[in-house]
PDB file of N, CA and C in Angstrom:
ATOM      1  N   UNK A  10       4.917 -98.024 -27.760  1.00  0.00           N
ATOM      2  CA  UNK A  10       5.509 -96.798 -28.259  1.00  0.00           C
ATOM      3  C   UNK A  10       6.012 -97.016 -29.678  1.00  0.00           C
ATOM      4  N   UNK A  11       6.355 -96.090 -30.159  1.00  0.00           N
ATOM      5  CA  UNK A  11       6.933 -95.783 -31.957  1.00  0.00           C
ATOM      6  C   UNK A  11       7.677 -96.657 -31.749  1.00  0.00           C
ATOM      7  N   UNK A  12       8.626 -96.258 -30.628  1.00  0.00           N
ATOM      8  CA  UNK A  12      10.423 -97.336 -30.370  1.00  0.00           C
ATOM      9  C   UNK A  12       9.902 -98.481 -30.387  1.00  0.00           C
ATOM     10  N   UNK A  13       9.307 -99.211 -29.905  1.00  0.00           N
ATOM     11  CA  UNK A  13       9.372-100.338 -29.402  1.00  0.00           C
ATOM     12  C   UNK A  13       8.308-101.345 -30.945  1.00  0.00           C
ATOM     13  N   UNK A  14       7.323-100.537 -31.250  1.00  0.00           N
ATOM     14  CA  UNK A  14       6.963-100.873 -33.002  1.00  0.00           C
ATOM     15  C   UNK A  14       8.250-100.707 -33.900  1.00  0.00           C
ATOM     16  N   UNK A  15       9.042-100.122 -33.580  1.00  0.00           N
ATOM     17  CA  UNK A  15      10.069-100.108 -34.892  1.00  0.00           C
ATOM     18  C   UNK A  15      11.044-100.897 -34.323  1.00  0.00           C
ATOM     19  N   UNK A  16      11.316-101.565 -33.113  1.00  0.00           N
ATOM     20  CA  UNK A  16      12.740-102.170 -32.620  1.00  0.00           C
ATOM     21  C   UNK A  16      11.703-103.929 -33.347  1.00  0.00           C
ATOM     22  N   UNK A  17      10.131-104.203 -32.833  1.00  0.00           N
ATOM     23  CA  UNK A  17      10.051-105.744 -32.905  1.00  0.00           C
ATOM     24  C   UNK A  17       9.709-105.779 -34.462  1.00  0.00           C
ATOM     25  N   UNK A  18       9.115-104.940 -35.136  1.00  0.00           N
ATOM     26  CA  UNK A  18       8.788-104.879 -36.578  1.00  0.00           C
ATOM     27  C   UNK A  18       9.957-105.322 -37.397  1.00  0.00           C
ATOM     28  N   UNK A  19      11.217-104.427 -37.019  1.00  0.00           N
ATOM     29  CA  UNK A  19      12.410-103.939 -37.768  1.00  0.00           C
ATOM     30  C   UNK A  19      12.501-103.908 -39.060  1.00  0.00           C
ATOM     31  N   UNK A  20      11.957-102.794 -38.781  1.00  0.00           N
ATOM     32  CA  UNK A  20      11.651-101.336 -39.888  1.00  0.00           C
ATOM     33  C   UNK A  20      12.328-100.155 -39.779  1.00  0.00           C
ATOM     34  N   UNK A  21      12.421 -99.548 -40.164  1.00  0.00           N
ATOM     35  CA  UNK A  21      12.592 -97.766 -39.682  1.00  0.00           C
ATOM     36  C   UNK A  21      10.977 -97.129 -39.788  1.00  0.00           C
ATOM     37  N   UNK A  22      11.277 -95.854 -39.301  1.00  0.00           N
ATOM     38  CA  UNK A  22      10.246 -95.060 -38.771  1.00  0.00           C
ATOM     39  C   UNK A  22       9.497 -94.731 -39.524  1.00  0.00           C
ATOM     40  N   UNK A  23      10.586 -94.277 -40.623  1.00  0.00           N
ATOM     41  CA  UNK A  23       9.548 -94.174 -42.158  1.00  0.00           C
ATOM     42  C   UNK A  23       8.952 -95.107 -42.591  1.00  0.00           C
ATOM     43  N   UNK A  24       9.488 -96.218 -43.098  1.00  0.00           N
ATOM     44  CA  UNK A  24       8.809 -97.313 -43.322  1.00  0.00           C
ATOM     45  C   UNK A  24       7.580 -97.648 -42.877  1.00  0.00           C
ATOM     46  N   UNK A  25       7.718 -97.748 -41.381  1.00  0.00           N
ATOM     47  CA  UNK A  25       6.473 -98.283 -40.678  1.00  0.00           C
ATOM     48  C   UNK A  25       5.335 -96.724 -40.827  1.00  0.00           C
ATOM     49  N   UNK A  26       5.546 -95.353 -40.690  1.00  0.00           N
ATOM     50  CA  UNK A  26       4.640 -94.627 -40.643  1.00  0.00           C
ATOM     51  C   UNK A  26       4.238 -94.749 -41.753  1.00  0.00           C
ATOM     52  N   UNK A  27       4.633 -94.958 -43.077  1.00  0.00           N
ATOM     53  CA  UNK A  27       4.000 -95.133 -44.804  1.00  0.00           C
ATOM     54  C   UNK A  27       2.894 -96.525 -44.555  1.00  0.00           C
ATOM     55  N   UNK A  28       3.673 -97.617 -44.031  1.00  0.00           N
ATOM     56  CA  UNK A  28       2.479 -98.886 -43.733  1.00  0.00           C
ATOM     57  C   UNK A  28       1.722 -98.741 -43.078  1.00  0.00           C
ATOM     58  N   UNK A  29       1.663 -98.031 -41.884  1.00  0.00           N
ATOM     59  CA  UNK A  29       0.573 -97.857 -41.243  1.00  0.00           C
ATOM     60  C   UNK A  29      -0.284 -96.864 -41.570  1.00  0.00           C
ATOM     61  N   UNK A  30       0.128 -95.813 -42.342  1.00  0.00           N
ATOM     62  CA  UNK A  30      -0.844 -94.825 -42.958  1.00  0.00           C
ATOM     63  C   UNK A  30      -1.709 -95.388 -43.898  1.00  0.00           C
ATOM     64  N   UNK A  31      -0.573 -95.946 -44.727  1.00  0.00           N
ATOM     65  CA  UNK A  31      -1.254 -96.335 -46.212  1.00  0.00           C
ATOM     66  C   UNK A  31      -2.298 -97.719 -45.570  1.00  0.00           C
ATOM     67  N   UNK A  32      -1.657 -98.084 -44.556  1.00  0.00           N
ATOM     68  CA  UNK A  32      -3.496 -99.422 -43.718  1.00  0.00           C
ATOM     69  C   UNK A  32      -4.133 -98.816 -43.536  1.00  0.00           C
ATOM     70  N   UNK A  33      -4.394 -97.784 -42.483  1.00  0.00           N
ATOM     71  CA  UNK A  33      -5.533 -97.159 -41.920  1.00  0.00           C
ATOM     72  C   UNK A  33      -5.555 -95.956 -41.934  1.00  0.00           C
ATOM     73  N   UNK A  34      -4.908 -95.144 -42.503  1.00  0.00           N
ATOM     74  CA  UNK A  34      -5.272 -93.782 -42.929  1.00  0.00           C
ATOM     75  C   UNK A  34      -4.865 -93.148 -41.822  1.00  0.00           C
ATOM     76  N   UNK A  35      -4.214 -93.051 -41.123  1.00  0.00           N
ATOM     77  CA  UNK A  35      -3.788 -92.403 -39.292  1.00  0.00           C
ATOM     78  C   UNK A  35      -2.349 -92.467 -39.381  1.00  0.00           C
ATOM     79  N   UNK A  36      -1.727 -91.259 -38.350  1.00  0.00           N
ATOM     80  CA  UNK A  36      -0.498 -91.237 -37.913  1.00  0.00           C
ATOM     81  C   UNK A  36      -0.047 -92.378 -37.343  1.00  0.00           C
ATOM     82  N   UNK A  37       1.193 -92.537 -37.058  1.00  0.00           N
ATOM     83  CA  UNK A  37       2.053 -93.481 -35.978  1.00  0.00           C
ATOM     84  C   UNK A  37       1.163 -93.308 -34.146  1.00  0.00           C
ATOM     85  N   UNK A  38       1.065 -91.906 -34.064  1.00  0.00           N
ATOM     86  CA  UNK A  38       0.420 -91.623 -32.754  1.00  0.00           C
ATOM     87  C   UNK A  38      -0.520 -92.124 -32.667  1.00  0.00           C
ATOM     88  N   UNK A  39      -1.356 -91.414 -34.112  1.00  0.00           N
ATOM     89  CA  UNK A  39      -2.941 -91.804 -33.746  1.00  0.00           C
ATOM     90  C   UNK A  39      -3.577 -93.465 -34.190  1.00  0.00           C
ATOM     91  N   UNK A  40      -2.509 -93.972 -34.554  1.00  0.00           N
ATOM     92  CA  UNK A  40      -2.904 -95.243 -34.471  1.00  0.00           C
ATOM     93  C   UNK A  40      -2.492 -96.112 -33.237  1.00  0.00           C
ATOM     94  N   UNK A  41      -1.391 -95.623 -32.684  1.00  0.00           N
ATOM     95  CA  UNK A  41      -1.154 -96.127 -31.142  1.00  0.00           C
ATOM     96  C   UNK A  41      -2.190 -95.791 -30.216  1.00  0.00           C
ATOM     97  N   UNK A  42      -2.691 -94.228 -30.413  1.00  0.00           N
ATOM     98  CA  UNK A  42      -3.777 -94.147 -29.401  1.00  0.00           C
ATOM     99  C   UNK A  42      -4.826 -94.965 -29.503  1.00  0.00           C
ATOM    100  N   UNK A  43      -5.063 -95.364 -30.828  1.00  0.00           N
ATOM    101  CA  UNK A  43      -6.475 -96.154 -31.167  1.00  0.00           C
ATOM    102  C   UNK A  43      -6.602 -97.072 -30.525  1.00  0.00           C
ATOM    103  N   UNK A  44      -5.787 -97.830 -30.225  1.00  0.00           N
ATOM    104  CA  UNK A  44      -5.341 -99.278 -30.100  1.00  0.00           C
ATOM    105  C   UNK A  44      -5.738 -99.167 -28.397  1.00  0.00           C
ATOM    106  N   UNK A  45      -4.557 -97.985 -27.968  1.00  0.00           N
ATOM    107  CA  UNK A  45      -4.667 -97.722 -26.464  1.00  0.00           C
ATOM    108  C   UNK A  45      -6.656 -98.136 -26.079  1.00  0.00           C
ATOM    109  N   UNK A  46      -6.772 -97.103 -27.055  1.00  0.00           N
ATOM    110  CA  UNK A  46      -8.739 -96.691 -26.649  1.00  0.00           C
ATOM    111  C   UNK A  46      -9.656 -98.004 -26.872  1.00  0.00           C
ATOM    112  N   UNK A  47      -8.940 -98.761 -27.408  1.00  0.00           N
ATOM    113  CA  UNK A  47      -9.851 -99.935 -27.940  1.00  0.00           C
ATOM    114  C   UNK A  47      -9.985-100.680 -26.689  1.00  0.00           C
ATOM    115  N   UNK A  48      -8.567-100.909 -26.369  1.00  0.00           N
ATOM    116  CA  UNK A  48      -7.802-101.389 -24.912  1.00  0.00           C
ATOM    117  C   UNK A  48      -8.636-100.995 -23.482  1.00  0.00           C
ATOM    118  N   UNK A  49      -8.765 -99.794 -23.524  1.00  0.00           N
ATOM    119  CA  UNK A  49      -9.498 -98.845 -22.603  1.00  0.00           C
ATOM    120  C   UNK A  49     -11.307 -99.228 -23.000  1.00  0.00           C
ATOM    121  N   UNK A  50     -11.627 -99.459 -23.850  1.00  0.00           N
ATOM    122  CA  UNK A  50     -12.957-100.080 -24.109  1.00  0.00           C
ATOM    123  C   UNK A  50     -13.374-101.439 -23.471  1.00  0.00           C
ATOM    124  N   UNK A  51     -12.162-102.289 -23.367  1.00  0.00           N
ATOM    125  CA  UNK A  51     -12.652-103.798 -23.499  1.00  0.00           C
ATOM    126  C   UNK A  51     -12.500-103.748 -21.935  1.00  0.00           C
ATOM    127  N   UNK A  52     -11.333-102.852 -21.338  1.00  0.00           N
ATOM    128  CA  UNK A  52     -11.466-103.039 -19.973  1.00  0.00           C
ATOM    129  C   UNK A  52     -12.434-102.239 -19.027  1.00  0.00           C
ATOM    130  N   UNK A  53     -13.270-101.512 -19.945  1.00  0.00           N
ATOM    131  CA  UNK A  53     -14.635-101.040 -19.193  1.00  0.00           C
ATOM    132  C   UNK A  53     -15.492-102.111 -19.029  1.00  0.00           C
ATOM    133  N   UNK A  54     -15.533-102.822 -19.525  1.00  0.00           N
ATOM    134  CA  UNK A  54     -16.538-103.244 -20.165  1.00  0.00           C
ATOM    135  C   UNK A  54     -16.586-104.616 -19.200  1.00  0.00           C
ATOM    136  N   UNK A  55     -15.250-105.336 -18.978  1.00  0.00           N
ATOM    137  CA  UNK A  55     -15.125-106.247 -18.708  1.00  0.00           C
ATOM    138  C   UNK A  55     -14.430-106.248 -17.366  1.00  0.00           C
ATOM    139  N   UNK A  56     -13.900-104.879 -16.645  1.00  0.00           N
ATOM    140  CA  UNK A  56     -13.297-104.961 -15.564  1.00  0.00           C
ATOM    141  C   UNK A  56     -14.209-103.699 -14.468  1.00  0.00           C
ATOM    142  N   UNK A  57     -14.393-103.766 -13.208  1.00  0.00           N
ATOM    143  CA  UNK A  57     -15.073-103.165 -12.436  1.00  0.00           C
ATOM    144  C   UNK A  57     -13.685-101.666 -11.978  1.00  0.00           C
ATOM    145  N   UNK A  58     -12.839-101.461 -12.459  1.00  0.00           N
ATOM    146  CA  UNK A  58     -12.069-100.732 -12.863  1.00  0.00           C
ATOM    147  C   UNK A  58     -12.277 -99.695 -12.687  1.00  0.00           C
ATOM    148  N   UNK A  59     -11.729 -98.462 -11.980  1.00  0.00           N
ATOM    149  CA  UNK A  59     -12.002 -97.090 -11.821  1.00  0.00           C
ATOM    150  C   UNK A  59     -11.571 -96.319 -13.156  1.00  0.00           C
ATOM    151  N   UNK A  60     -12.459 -95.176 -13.842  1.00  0.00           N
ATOM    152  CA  UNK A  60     -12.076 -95.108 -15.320  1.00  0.00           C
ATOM    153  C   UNK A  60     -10.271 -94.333 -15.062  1.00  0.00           C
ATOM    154  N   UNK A  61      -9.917 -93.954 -14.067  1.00  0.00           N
ATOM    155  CA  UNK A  61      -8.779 -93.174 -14.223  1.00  0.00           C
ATOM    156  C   UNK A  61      -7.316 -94.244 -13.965  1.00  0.00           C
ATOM    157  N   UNK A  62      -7.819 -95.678 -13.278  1.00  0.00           N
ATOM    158  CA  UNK A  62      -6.867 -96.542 -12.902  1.00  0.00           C
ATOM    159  C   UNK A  62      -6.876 -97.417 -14.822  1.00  0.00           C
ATOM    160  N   UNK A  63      -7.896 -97.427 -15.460  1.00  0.00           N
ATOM    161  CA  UNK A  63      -7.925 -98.433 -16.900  1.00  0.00           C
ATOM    162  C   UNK A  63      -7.148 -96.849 -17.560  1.00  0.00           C
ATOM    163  N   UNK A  64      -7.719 -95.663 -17.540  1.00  0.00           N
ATOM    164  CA  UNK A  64      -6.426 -94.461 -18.366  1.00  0.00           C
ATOM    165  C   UNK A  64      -5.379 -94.992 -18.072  1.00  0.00           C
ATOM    166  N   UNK A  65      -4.759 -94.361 -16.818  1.00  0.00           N
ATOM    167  CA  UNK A  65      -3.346 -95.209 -16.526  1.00  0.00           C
ATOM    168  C   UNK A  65      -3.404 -96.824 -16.964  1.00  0.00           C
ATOM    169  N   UNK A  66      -3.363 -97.590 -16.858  1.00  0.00           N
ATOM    170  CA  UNK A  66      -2.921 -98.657 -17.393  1.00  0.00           C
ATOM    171  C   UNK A  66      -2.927 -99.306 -18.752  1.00  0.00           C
ATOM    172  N   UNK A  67      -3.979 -98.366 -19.685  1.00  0.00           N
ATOM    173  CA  UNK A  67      -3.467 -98.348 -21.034  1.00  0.00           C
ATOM    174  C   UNK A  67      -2.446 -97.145 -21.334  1.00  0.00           C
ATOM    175  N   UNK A  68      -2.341 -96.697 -20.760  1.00  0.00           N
ATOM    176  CA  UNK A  68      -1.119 -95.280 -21.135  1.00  0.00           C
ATOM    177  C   UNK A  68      -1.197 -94.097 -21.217  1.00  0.00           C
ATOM    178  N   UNK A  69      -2.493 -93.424 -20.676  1.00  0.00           N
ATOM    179  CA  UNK A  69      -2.447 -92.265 -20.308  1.00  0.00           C
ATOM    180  C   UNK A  69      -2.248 -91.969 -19.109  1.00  0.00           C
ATOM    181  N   UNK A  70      -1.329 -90.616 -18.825  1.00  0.00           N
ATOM    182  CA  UNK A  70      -1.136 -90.256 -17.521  1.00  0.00           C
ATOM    183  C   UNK A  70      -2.250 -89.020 -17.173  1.00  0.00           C
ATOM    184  N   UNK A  71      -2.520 -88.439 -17.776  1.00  0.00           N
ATOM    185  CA  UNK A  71      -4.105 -87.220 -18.507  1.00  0.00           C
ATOM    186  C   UNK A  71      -5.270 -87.920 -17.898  1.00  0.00           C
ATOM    187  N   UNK A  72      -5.459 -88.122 -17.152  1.00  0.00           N
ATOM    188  CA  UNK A  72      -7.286 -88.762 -17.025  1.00  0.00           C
ATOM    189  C   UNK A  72      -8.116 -87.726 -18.441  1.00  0.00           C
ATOM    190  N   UNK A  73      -8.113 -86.352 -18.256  1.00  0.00           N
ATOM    191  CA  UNK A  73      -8.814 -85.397 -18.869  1.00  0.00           C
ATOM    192  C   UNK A  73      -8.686 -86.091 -20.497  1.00  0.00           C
ATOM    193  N   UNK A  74      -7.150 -86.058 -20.618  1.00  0.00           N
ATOM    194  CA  UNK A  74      -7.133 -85.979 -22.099  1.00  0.00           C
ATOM    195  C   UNK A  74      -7.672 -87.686 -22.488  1.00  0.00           C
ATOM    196  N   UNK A  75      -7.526 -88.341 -21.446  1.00  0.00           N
ATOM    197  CA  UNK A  75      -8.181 -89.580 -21.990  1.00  0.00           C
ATOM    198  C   UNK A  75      -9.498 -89.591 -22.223  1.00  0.00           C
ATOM    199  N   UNK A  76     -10.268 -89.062 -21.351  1.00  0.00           N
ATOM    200  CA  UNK A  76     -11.693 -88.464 -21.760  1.00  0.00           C
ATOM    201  C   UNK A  76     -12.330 -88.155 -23.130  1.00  0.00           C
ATOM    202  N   UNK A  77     -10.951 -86.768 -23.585  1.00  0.00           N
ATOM    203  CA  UNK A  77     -11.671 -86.310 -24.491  1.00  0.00           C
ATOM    204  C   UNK A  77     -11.065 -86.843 -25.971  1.00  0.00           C
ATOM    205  N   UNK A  78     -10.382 -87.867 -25.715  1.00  0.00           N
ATOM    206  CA  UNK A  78      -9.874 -88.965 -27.065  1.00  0.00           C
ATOM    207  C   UNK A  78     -10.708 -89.638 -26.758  1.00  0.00           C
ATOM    208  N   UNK A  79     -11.322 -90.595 -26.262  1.00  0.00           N
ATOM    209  CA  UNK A  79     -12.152 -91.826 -25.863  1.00  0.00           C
ATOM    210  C   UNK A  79     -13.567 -90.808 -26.329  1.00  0.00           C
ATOM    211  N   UNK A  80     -13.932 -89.717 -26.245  1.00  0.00           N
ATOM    212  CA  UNK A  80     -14.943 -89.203 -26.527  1.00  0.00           C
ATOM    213  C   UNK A  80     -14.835 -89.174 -28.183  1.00  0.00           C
ATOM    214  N   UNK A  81     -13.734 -88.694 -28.130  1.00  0.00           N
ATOM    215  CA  UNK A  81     -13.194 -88.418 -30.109  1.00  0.00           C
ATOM    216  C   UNK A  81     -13.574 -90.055 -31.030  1.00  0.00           C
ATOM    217  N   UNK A  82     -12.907 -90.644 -30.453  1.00  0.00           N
ATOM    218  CA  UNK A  82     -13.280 -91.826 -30.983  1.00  0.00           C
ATOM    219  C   UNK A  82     -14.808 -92.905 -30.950  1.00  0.00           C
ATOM    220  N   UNK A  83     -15.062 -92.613 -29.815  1.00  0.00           N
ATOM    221  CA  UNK A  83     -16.194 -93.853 -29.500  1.00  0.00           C
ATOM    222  C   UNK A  83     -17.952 -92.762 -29.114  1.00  0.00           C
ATOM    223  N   UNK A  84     -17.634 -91.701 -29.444  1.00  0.00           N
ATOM    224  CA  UNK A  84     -18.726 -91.213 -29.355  1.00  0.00           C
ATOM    225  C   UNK A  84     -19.498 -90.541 -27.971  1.00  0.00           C
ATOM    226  N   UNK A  85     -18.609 -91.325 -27.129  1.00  0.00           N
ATOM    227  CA  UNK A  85     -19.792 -90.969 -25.778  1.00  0.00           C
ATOM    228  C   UNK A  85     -18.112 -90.622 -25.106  1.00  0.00           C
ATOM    229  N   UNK A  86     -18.937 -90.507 -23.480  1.00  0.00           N
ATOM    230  CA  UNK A  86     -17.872 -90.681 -22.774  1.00  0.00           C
ATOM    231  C   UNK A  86     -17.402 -91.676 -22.192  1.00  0.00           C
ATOM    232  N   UNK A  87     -16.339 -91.872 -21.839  1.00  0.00           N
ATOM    233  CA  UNK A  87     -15.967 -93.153 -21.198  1.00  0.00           C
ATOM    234  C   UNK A  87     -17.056 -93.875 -19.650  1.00  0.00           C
ATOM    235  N   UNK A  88     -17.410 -92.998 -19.204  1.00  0.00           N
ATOM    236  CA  UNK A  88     -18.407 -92.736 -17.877  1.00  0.00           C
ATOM    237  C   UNK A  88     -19.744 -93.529 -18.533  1.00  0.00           C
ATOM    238  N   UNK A  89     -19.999 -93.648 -20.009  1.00  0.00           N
ATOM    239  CA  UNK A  89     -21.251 -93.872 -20.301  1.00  0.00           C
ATOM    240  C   UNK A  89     -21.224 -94.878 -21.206  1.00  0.00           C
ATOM    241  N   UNK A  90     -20.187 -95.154 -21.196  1.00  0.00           N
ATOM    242  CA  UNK A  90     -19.709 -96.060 -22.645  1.00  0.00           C
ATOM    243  C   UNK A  90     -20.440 -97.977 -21.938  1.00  0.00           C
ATOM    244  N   UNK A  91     -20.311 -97.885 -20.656  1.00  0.00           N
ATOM    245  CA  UNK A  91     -20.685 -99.428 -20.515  1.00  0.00           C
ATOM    246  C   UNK A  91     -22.274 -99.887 -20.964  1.00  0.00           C
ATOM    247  N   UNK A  92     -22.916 -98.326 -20.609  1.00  0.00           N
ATOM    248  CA  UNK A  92     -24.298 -98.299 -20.324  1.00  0.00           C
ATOM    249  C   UNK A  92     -24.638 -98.153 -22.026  1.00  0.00           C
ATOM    250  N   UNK A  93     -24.012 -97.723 -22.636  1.00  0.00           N
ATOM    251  CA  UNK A  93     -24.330 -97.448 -24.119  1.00  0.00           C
ATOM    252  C   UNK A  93     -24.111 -98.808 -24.666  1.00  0.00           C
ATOM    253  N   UNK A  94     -23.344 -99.545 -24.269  1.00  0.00           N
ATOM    254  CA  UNK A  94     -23.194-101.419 -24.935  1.00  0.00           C
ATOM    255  C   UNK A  94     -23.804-101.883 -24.411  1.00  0.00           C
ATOM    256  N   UNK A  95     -24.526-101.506 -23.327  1.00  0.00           N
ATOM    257  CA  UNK A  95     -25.352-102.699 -22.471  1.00  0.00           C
ATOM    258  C   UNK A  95     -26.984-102.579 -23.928  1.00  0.00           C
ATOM    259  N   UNK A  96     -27.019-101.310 -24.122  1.00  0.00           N
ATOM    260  CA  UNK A  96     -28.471-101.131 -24.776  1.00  0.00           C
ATOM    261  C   UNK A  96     -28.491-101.848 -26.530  1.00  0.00           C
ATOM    262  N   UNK A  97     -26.692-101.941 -26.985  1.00  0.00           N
ATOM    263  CA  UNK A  97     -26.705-102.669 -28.260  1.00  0.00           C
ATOM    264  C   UNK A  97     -27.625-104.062 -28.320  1.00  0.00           C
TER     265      UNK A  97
END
């Protein structure tokens, strides 16, 4: 969470949202979600994992909305995403 980046960083909020913008061009959120989705990638990939038990355990409580971020970002859907790395 924001809290918990700004309590181990120790920064303030501003601070850290200017560094992390001015790194990667993204909000405080949308760089937490990224991270989440990356998270949610490696454990498709690598865990036999039901896709709504790897949502919940990177941090969505939304199955749906995890869907359609994991779609936003990585192109496919999460449902298709193993089969799409298997063909890289």
């Amino acid at each position: 969470s924001i809290e918990t980046m700004v309590d181990e960083l120790n920064m303030s909020q501003s601070t850290l949202y200017r560094k992390i913008k001015s790194l990667t061009g993204l909000s405080l959120t949308s760089f937490i979600r990224s991270i989440r989705l990356k998270k949610a990638a490696h454990l498709i990939l690598i865990d036999d994992l039901n896709l709504s038990q790897i949502a919940f355990e990177v941090g969505f409580n939304d199955y749906k909305y995890f869907k359609i971020s994991f779609e936003k970002q990585f192109k496919c859907l999460p449902s298709k995403y193993k089969a799409k790395m298997a063909k890289k």
